[in-house]
CSV table of N, CA and C in Angstrom, one decimal:
chain,number,residue,atom,x,y,z
A,1,MET,N,112.8,91.4,94.4
A,1,MET,CA,111.6,92.0,94.2
A,1,MET,C,110.3,91.2,94.5
A,2,GLU,N,110.4,89.9,94.6
A,2,GLU,CA,109.3,89.1,94.9
A,2,GLU,C,108.9,89.3,96.2
A,3,LEU,N,109.8,89.5,97.3
A,3,LEU,CA,109.5,89.7,98.5
A,3,LEU,C,108.8,91.2,98.7
A,4,ALA,N,109.3,92.2,97.9
A,4,ALA,CA,108.7,93.5,98.0
A,4,ALA,C,107.2,93.3,97.5
A,5,LEU,N,107.0,92.5,96.4
A,5,LEU,CA,105.5,92.3,95.9
A,5,LEU,C,104.7,91.6,97.0
A,6,ALA,N,105.3,90.7,97.8
A,6,ALA,CA,104.5,90.0,98.8
A,6,ALA,C,104.2,91.2,99.9
A,7,GLN,N,105.1,92.0,100.3
A,7,GLN,CA,104.9,93.1,101.1
A,7,GLN,C,103.7,94.1,100.5
A,8,ALA,N,103.7,94.3,99.3
A,8,ALA,CA,102.6,95.1,98.6
A,8,ALA,C,101.3,94.4,98.8
A,9,ASP,N,101.1,93.2,98.8
A,9,ASP,CA,100.1,92.4,98.9
A,9,ASP,C,99.5,92.6,100.4
A,10,LEU,N,100.5,92.5,101.3
A,10,LEU,CA,100.1,92.8,102.7
A,10,LEU,C,99.4,94.3,102.8
A,11,ALA,N,100.1,95.2,102.1
A,11,ALA,CA,99.6,96.6,102.3
A,11,ALA,C,98.0,96.5,101.4
A,12,ALA,N,97.9,95.8,100.6
A,12,ALA,CA,96.5,95.9,99.9
A,12,ALA,C,95.5,95.2,100.9
A,13,GLU,N,95.9,94.3,101.5
A,13,GLU,CA,95.0,93.5,102.5
A,13,GLU,C,94.4,94.5,103.6
A,14,GLN,N,95.4,95.4,103.8
A,14,GLN,CA,95.0,96.2,104.9
A,14,GLN,C,94.3,97.5,104.5
A,15,GLY,N,94.0,97.7,103.2
A,15,GLY,CA,93.5,98.7,102.6
A,15,GLY,C,94.5,99.9,102.2
A,16,GLU,N,95.6,99.6,102.3
A,16,GLU,CA,96.7,100.6,101.9
A,16,GLU,C,97.0,100.4,100.4
A,17,VAL,N,97.6,101.5,99.8
A,17,VAL,CA,98.0,101.4,98.5
A,17,VAL,C,99.2,100.4,98.5
A,18,PRO,N,99.1,99.4,97.6
A,18,PRO,CA,99.9,98.2,97.5
A,18,PRO,C,101.3,98.5,97.0
A,19,VAL,N,102.2,99.0,98.0
A,19,VAL,CA,103.6,99.4,97.7
A,19,VAL,C,104.3,98.7,98.8
A,20,GLY,N,105.3,97.6,98.3
A,20,GLY,CA,106.2,97.0,99.4
A,20,GLY,C,107.8,97.4,99.1
A,21,ALA,N,108.3,97.1,100.2
A,21,ALA,CA,109.9,97.5,100.0
A,21,ALA,C,110.7,96.3,100.8
A,22,VAL,N,111.9,96.1,100.4
A,22,VAL,CA,112.7,95.4,101.2
A,22,VAL,C,114.3,96.1,101.1
A,23,VAL,N,115.1,95.9,102.3
A,23,VAL,CA,116.2,96.3,102.2
A,23,VAL,C,117.2,95.1,102.4
A,24,VAL,N,118.3,95.0,101.5
A,24,VAL,CA,119.1,93.9,101.5
A,24,VAL,C,120.7,94.4,101.7
A,25,CYS,N,121.3,94.0,102.6
A,25,CYS,CA,122.7,94.4,102.8
A,25,CYS,C,123.6,93.1,102.6
A,26,ASP,N,124.5,93.3,101.8
A,26,ASP,CA,125.5,92.2,101.4
A,26,ASP,C,124.9,91.0,101.1
A,27,GLY,N,123.8,91.0,100.4
A,27,GLY,CA,123.0,89.8,100.0
A,27,GLY,C,122.1,89.2,101.0
A,28,GLU,N,122.0,89.9,102.2
A,28,GLU,CA,121.1,89.4,103.4
A,28,GLU,C,120.1,90.2,103.5
A,29,LEU,N,118.7,89.7,103.6
A,29,LEU,CA,117.6,90.6,103.8
A,29,LEU,C,117.8,91.2,105.3
A,30,ILE,N,117.6,92.5,105.4
A,30,ILE,CA,117.7,93.0,106.6
A,30,ILE,C,116.3,93.7,107.1
A,31,ALA,N,115.4,94.1,106.3
A,31,ALA,CA,114.2,94.6,106.7
A,31,ALA,C,113.2,94.6,105.5
A,32,VAL,N,112.0,94.5,106.0
A,32,VAL,CA,110.9,94.8,105.0
A,32,VAL,C,109.9,95.9,105.5
A,33,GLY,N,109.1,96.3,104.5
A,33,GLY,CA,108.0,97.2,104.9
A,33,GLY,C,107.0,97.4,103.7
A,34,HIS,N,105.8,97.8,104.3
A,34,HIS,CA,104.8,98.1,103.2
A,34,HIS,C,104.2,99.4,103.6
A,35,ASN,N,103.2,100.1,102.7
A,35,ASN,CA,102.7,101.2,103.2
A,35,ASN,C,101.8,101.1,104.3
A,36,LEU,N,102.0,102.1,105.3
A,36,LEU,CA,101.3,102.2,106.5
A,36,LEU,C,100.7,103.4,106.8
A,37,THR,N,100.5,104.2,105.8
A,37,THR,CA,100.1,105.6,105.9
A,37,THR,C,98.7,105.7,106.7
A,38,ILE,N,97.8,104.9,106.2
A,38,ILE,CA,96.4,104.9,106.9
A,38,ILE,C,96.4,104.3,108.2
A,39,ALA,N,97.0,103.0,108.2
A,39,ALA,CA,97.0,102.3,109.5
A,39,ALA,C,97.6,103.1,110.7
A,40,ASP,N,98.8,103.8,110.3
A,40,ASP,CA,99.5,104.5,111.4
A,40,ASP,C,99.2,106.0,111.4
A,41,SER,N,98.3,106.4,110.5
A,41,SER,CA,97.9,107.9,110.5
A,41,SER,C,99.2,108.8,110.3
A,42,ASP,N,100.1,108.2,109.4
A,42,ASP,CA,101.3,108.8,109.2
A,42,ASP,C,101.6,109.0,107.7
A,43,PRO,N,101.7,110.5,107.3
A,43,PRO,CA,102.0,110.7,105.9
A,43,PRO,C,103.4,110.2,105.5
A,44,THR,N,104.2,109.9,106.4
A,44,THR,CA,105.5,109.5,106.1
A,44,THR,C,105.6,107.9,106.0
A,45,GLY,N,104.5,107.3,106.2
A,45,GLY,CA,104.5,105.7,106.3
A,45,GLY,C,104.6,105.2,104.9
A,46,HIS,N,105.3,105.6,104.1
A,46,HIS,CA,105.6,104.9,102.8
A,46,HIS,C,106.5,103.6,102.9
A,47,ALA,N,106.3,102.7,102.2
A,47,ALA,CA,106.9,101.4,102.2
A,47,ALA,C,108.4,101.5,102.3
A,48,GLU,N,109.0,102.5,101.6
A,48,GLU,CA,110.4,102.7,101.5
A,48,GLU,C,110.9,103.2,103.0
A,49,ILE,N,110.2,104.2,103.4
A,49,ILE,CA,110.4,104.8,104.7
A,49,ILE,C,110.4,103.7,106.0
A,50,VAL,N,109.3,103.0,106.0
A,50,VAL,CA,109.2,101.9,106.9
A,50,VAL,C,110.3,100.9,106.8
A,51,ALA,N,110.7,100.6,105.6
A,51,ALA,CA,111.8,99.6,105.5
A,51,ALA,C,113.1,100.2,105.8
A,52,LEU,N,113.3,101.5,105.5
A,52,LEU,CA,114.6,102.2,106.0
A,52,LEU,C,114.6,102.2,107.3
A,53,ARG,N,113.6,102.6,108.2
A,53,ARG,CA,113.6,102.7,109.6
A,53,ARG,C,113.9,101.3,110.4
A,54,ARG,N,113.3,100.4,109.8
A,54,ARG,CA,113.5,99.0,110.3
A,54,ARG,C,115.0,98.6,110.0
A,55,ALA,N,115.4,98.8,108.8
A,55,ALA,CA,117.0,98.5,108.5
A,55,ALA,C,117.9,99.2,109.5
A,56,GLY,N,117.6,100.6,109.8
A,56,GLY,CA,118.4,101.3,110.6
A,56,GLY,C,118.5,100.8,112.0
A,57,GLN,N,117.3,100.4,112.4
A,57,GLN,CA,117.2,99.9,113.8
A,57,GLN,C,118.0,98.5,113.8
A,58,GLN,N,117.6,97.7,112.8
A,58,GLN,CA,118.4,96.3,112.7
A,58,GLN,C,119.8,96.5,112.8
A,59,LEU,N,120.4,97.3,112.1
A,59,LEU,CA,121.9,97.7,112.0
A,59,LEU,C,122.5,98.6,113.0
A,60,GLY,N,121.5,99.2,113.6
A,60,GLY,CA,122.1,100.2,114.7
A,60,GLY,C,122.8,101.4,114.1
A,61,ASN,N,122.3,101.7,112.8
A,61,ASN,CA,122.9,102.9,112.1
A,61,ASN,C,122.0,103.5,111.1
A,62,TYR,N,121.9,104.7,111.3
A,62,TYR,CA,121.1,105.4,110.0
A,62,TYR,C,121.7,105.4,108.7
A,63,ARG,N,123.0,105.2,108.6
A,63,ARG,CA,123.8,105.0,107.5
A,63,ARG,C,123.6,103.6,107.0
A,64,LEU,N,123.1,103.3,105.6
A,64,LEU,CA,122.7,101.9,105.2
A,64,LEU,C,123.6,101.8,103.8
A,65,VAL,N,125.0,102.3,104.1
A,65,VAL,CA,125.9,102.3,102.9
A,65,VAL,C,126.0,101.1,102.0
A,66,GLU,N,126.0,99.9,102.6
A,66,GLU,CA,126.3,98.8,101.9
A,66,GLU,C,124.9,98.0,101.4
A,67,CYS,N,123.8,98.8,101.5
A,67,CYS,CA,122.5,98.2,101.5
A,67,CYS,C,121.8,98.6,100.1
A,68,ASP,N,120.9,97.9,99.6
A,68,ASP,CA,120.1,98.1,98.4
A,68,ASP,C,118.7,98.0,98.9
A,69,LEU,N,117.9,98.9,98.2
A,69,LEU,CA,116.4,98.8,98.5
A,69,LEU,C,115.6,98.5,97.2
A,70,TYR,N,114.8,97.5,97.4
A,70,TYR,CA,113.9,97.0,96.3
A,70,TYR,C,112.6,97.5,96.6
A,71,VAL,N,111.9,98.2,95.7
A,71,VAL,CA,110.4,98.7,96.1
A,71,VAL,C,109.6,98.6,94.7
A,72,THR,N,108.3,98.4,95.0
A,72,THR,CA,107.3,97.9,93.9
A,72,THR,C,107.0,99.2,93.2
A,73,LEU,N,107.3,100.4,93.5
A,73,LEU,CA,106.7,101.7,92.9
A,73,LEU,C,107.8,102.8,92.9
A,74,GLU,N,108.1,103.3,91.8
A,74,GLU,CA,109.1,104.4,91.7
A,74,GLU,C,109.0,105.4,93.0
A,75,PRO,N,110.0,105.7,93.7
A,75,PRO,CA,110.0,106.4,94.9
A,75,PRO,C,109.4,107.9,94.6
A,76,CYS,N,108.7,108.5,95.6
A,76,CYS,CA,108.4,110.0,95.5
A,76,CYS,C,109.7,110.9,96.0
A,77,VAL,N,109.2,112.1,96.0
A,77,VAL,CA,110.5,112.9,96.4
A,77,VAL,C,110.8,112.7,98.0
A,78,MET,N,109.9,112.4,98.9
A,78,MET,CA,110.2,112.4,100.3
A,78,MET,C,111.1,111.1,100.3
A,79,CYS,N,110.7,110.0,99.7
A,79,CYS,CA,111.6,108.7,99.8
A,79,CYS,C,112.8,108.8,99.0
A,80,VAL,N,113.0,109.3,98.0
A,80,VAL,CA,114.2,109.6,97.2
A,80,VAL,C,115.3,110.4,98.4
A,81,GLY,N,114.6,111.6,98.9
A,81,GLY,CA,115.4,112.1,99.9
A,81,GLY,C,115.9,111.3,101.1
A,82,ALA,N,115.1,110.4,101.5
A,82,ALA,CA,115.4,109.4,102.6
A,82,ALA,C,116.4,108.5,102.1
A,83,LEU,N,116.4,108.0,100.9
A,83,LEU,CA,117.3,107.1,100.2
A,83,LEU,C,118.7,107.6,100.2
A,84,VAL,N,118.8,109.0,99.9
A,84,VAL,CA,120.0,109.7,99.8
A,84,VAL,C,120.6,109.8,101.1
A,85,HIS,N,119.9,110.2,102.1
A,85,HIS,CA,120.4,110.5,103.5
A,85,HIS,C,120.7,109.1,104.1
A,86,ALA,N,120.1,108.2,103.8
A,86,ALA,CA,120.6,106.8,104.4
A,86,ALA,C,121.9,106.3,103.6
A,87,ARG,N,122.2,107.0,102.5
A,87,ARG,CA,123.2,106.4,101.6
A,87,ARG,C,123.1,105.1,101.1
A,88,ILE,N,121.8,104.8,100.6
A,88,ILE,CA,121.6,103.5,100.1
A,88,ILE,C,122.4,103.3,98.8
A,89,ASN,N,122.9,102.1,98.7
A,89,ASN,CA,123.9,101.9,97.5
A,89,ASN,C,123.2,101.8,96.3
A,90,HIS,N,122.2,101.2,96.2
A,90,HIS,CA,121.5,100.9,94.9
A,90,HIS,C,120.0,100.8,95.2
A,91,LEU,N,119.1,101.5,94.3
A,91,LEU,CA,117.6,101.5,94.4
A,91,LEU,C,117.1,100.6,93.2
A,92,TYR,N,116.3,99.8,93.4
A,92,TYR,CA,115.8,98.9,92.3
A,92,TYR,C,114.2,99.1,92.7
A,93,PHE,N,113.6,99.6,91.4
A,93,PHE,CA,112.1,99.7,91.7
A,93,PHE,C,111.4,99.0,90.4
A,94,ALA,N,110.2,98.7,90.7
A,94,ALA,CA,109.3,98.0,89.6
A,94,ALA,C,108.7,98.9,88.8
A,95,ALA,N,107.4,99.4,89.2
A,95,ALA,CA,106.6,100.2,88.3
A,95,ALA,C,107.0,101.7,88.2
A,96,ASP,N,107.0,102.4,87.3
A,96,ASP,CA,107.0,103.8,87.2
A,96,ASP,C,105.9,104.5,87.7
A,97,ASP,N,106.0,105.7,88.3
A,97,ASP,CA,105.0,106.5,88.9
A,97,ASP,C,105.0,107.8,88.2
A,98,PRO,N,104.1,107.9,87.0
A,98,PRO,CA,104.1,109.1,86.1
A,98,PRO,C,103.7,110.4,86.8
A,99,LYS,N,103.0,110.2,87.9
A,99,LYS,CA,102.5,111.4,88.5
A,99,LYS,C,103.5,111.9,89.6
A,100,ALA,N,104.0,110.9,90.4
A,100,ALA,CA,104.8,111.5,91.6
A,100,ALA,C,106.3,110.9,91.6
A,101,GLY,N,106.5,110.3,90.7
A,101,GLY,CA,108.0,109.4,90.6
A,101,GLY,C,108.9,110.5,90.7
A,102,ALA,N,109.9,110.3,91.5
A,102,ALA,CA,111.0,111.3,91.6
A,102,ALA,C,112.3,110.7,91.1
A,103,VAL,N,112.3,109.6,90.6
A,103,VAL,CA,113.6,108.9,89.9
A,103,VAL,C,113.7,109.3,88.5
A,104,ARG,N,112.7,109.1,87.5
A,104,ARG,CA,112.7,109.2,86.4
A,104,ARG,C,111.4,109.7,85.7
A,105,SER,N,110.4,109.7,86.3
A,105,SER,CA,109.1,109.9,85.7
A,105,SER,C,108.8,111.4,85.8
A,106,ALA,N,108.2,111.8,86.9
A,106,ALA,CA,107.8,113.2,87.1
A,106,ALA,C,109.0,114.2,87.3
A,107,MET,N,110.1,113.5,88.0
A,107,MET,CA,111.2,114.3,88.2
A,107,MET,C,112.4,113.4,88.3
A,108,ARG,N,113.6,113.9,88.3
A,108,ARG,CA,114.8,113.2,88.2
A,108,ARG,C,115.8,113.4,89.2
A,109,LEU,N,115.6,113.3,90.4
A,109,LEU,CA,116.3,113.8,91.6
A,109,LEU,C,117.6,113.1,91.6
A,110,PRO,N,117.7,111.8,91.4
A,110,PRO,CA,119.1,111.1,91.6
A,110,PRO,C,120.2,111.7,90.7
A,111,SER,N,119.8,112.5,89.7
A,111,SER,CA,120.7,113.2,88.9
A,111,SER,C,121.0,114.6,89.4
A,112,ALA,N,120.3,115.0,90.4
A,112,ALA,CA,120.6,116.3,90.8
A,112,ALA,C,121.9,116.4,91.3
A,113,GLU,N,122.8,117.5,91.2
A,113,GLU,CA,124.2,117.5,91.5
A,113,GLU,C,124.3,118.1,92.8
A,114,HIS,N,123.4,118.6,93.4
A,114,HIS,CA,123.6,119.1,94.8
A,114,HIS,C,123.6,118.2,95.8
A,115,PHE,N,123.2,117.0,95.6
A,115,PHE,CA,123.1,115.9,96.7
A,115,PHE,C,124.6,115.5,97.0
A,116,ASN,N,124.7,115.1,98.2
A,116,ASN,CA,126.2,114.7,98.7
A,116,ASN,C,126.3,113.1,98.5
A,117,HIS,N,125.5,112.6,97.9
A,117,HIS,CA,125.5,111.1,97.8
A,117,HIS,C,124.7,110.8,96.3
A,118,LYS,N,125.4,110.0,95.6
A,118,LYS,CA,124.9,109.6,94.4
A,118,LYS,C,124.1,108.3,94.6
A,119,LEU,N,122.9,108.3,94.2
A,119,LEU,CA,121.9,107.2,94.3
A,119,LEU,C,121.9,106.4,92.9
A,120,ASP,N,122.5,105.4,92.9
A,120,ASP,CA,122.5,104.5,91.6
A,120,ASP,C,121.1,103.9,91.8
A,121,TRP,N,120.5,103.5,90.4
A,121,TRP,CA,119.1,103.0,90.5
A,121,TRP,C,118.8,102.2,89.1
A,122,SER,N,118.0,101.3,89.2
A,122,SER,CA,117.4,100.5,88.1
A,122,SER,C,116.1,100.5,88.1
A,123,GLY,N,115.3,100.7,87.2
A,123,GLY,CA,113.8,100.5,87.2
A,123,GLY,C,113.3,99.6,86.3
A,124,GLY,N,112.1,99.2,86.5
A,124,GLY,CA,111.4,98.2,85.6
A,124,GLY,C,111.4,96.8,86.0
A,125,LEU,N,112.1,96.4,87.2
A,125,LEU,CA,112.3,95.1,87.5
A,125,LEU,C,110.9,94.6,88.0
A,126,MET,N,110.4,93.5,87.3
A,126,MET,CA,109.0,93.0,87.7
A,126,MET,C,108.0,94.2,87.7
A,127,ALA,N,108.1,95.0,86.6
A,127,ALA,CA,107.1,96.2,86.6
A,127,ALA,C,105.7,95.7,86.2
A,128,GLU,N,105.6,94.6,85.4
A,128,GLU,CA,104.2,94.1,85.2
A,128,GLU,C,103.3,93.7,86.2
A,129,PRO,N,103.8,92.9,87.0
A,129,PRO,CA,102.9,92.4,88.3
A,129,PRO,C,102.8,93.6,89.3
A,130,ALA,N,103.8,94.4,89.3
A,130,ALA,CA,103.6,95.7,90.4
A,130,ALA,C,102.4,96.5,89.8
A,131,SER,N,102.8,96.9,88.6
A,131,SER,CA,101.7,97.6,87.9
A,131,SER,C,100.2,97.2,87.9
A,132,GLN,N,100.2,95.9,87.6
A,132,GLN,CA,98.7,95.3,87.7
A,132,GLN,C,98.3,95.4,89.0
A,133,MET,N,99.0,95.1,90.0
A,133,MET,CA,98.4,95.2,91.4
A,133,MET,C,98.0,96.6,91.7
A,134,LEU,N,98.7,97.5,91.2
A,134,LEU,CA,98.1,99.0,91.6
A,134,LEU,C,97.0,99.3,90.8
A,135,THR,N,96.9,98.9,89.5
A,135,THR,CA,95.7,99.1,88.7
A,135,THR,C,94.5,98.4,89.3
A,136,GLU,N,94.7,97.2,89.6
A,136,GLU,CA,93.6,96.4,90.4
A,136,GLU,C,93.0,97.1,91.5
A,137,PHE,N,94.1,97.6,92.4
A,137,PHE,CA,93.8,98.1,93.6
A,137,PHE,C,93.0,99.5,93.4
A,138,PHE,N,93.2,100.2,92.6
A,138,PHE,CA,92.6,101.5,92.3
A,138,PHE,C,91.2,101.2,91.6
A,139,ARG,N,91.2,100.2,90.7
A,139,ARG,CA,90.0,100.0,90.0
A,139,ARG,C,89.0,99.6,91.1
A,140,SER,N,89.4,98.8,91.9
A,140,SER,CA,88.4,98.2,93.0
A,140,SER,C,87.9,99.4,93.8
A,141,ARG,N,88.8,100.3,94.2
A,141,ARG,CA,88.3,101.4,95.0
A,141,ARG,C,87.3,102.3,94.2
A,142,ARG,N,87.6,102.6,93.0
A,142,ARG,CA,86.7,103.3,92.1
A,142,ARG,C,85.3,102.5,92.1
A,143,ARG,N,85.4,101.3,92.0
A,143,ARG,CA,84.1,100.5,91.8
A,143,ARG,C,83.4,100.7,93.0
A,144,VAL,N,84.0,100.7,94.3
A,144,VAL,CA,83.3,100.8,95.6
A,144,VAL,C,82.6,102.1,95.7
A,145,ARG,N,83.5,103.1,95.4
A,145,ARG,CA,83.0,104.6,95.4
A,145,ARG,C,81.8,104.8,94.5
A,146,ARG,N,81.8,104.2,93.2
A,146,ARG,CA,80.8,104.3,92.3
A,146,ARG,C,79.5,103.7,93.0
A,147,GLN,N,79.8,102.4,93.5
A,147,GLN,CA,78.6,101.7,93.9
A,147,GLN,C,77.9,102.5,95.2
A,148,ALA,N,78.7,103.2,95.9
A,148,ALA,CA,78.3,104.0,97.1
A,148,ALA,C,77.3,105.0,96.6
A,149,LEU,N,77.6,105.6,95.4
A,149,LEU,CA,76.8,106.6,94.9
A,149,LEU,C,75.5,106.1,94.6
A,150,PHE,N,75.2,105.0,94.4
A,150,PHE,CA,73.9,104.4,93.7
A,150,PHE,C,73.3,103.7,94.9
A,151,ASP,N,73.9,103.5,96.1
A,151,ASP,CA,73.1,102.9,97.2
A,151,ASP,C,72.3,103.8,98.0
C-alpha cells in the first residue's frame, strides 16, 4: 500500500485527485498507476484502470488471475467492473469512499451474485494516511477557489 500512496502523491503533484494503485502478481510488482483523468482528458483514467492496463500490457494478457490490486481509495462502479473483468484475485483498498465507493460504502458490488467472478477484498489498509491525503487535497482546492472569489 505504501507504493500506492506514493503513486497518489504523484497524482496530487499533477493536480489530480490523489489516488494511486499497484498490481502485484505472485508477490512481484507488475504495474503502478495514479489518477490521470485530467492529464489525459480521460474519464476512465482512474488509478485502478491505469494500473490494470499497464499490468495487462506487462503480462500480455487481459486476465490478471493471480494478481492483487492495492489502491488508496475504495473503487467506484467502473473500477469494480474492470477488476471483475480482469479476474483480479484480491482487492486491497485504504480509505472508504462514502459517496462513490462500490465495494462496501455506497454500493456493495462484489457481493452481487450475477458476476461471473468473485472479487475478494479487504478494506482499511493504511486508511488514515490515504484519507488524510484526500482531505488535504480537497481542502487546498476549496481554499484556492475561495481565494479566487475575493481576488
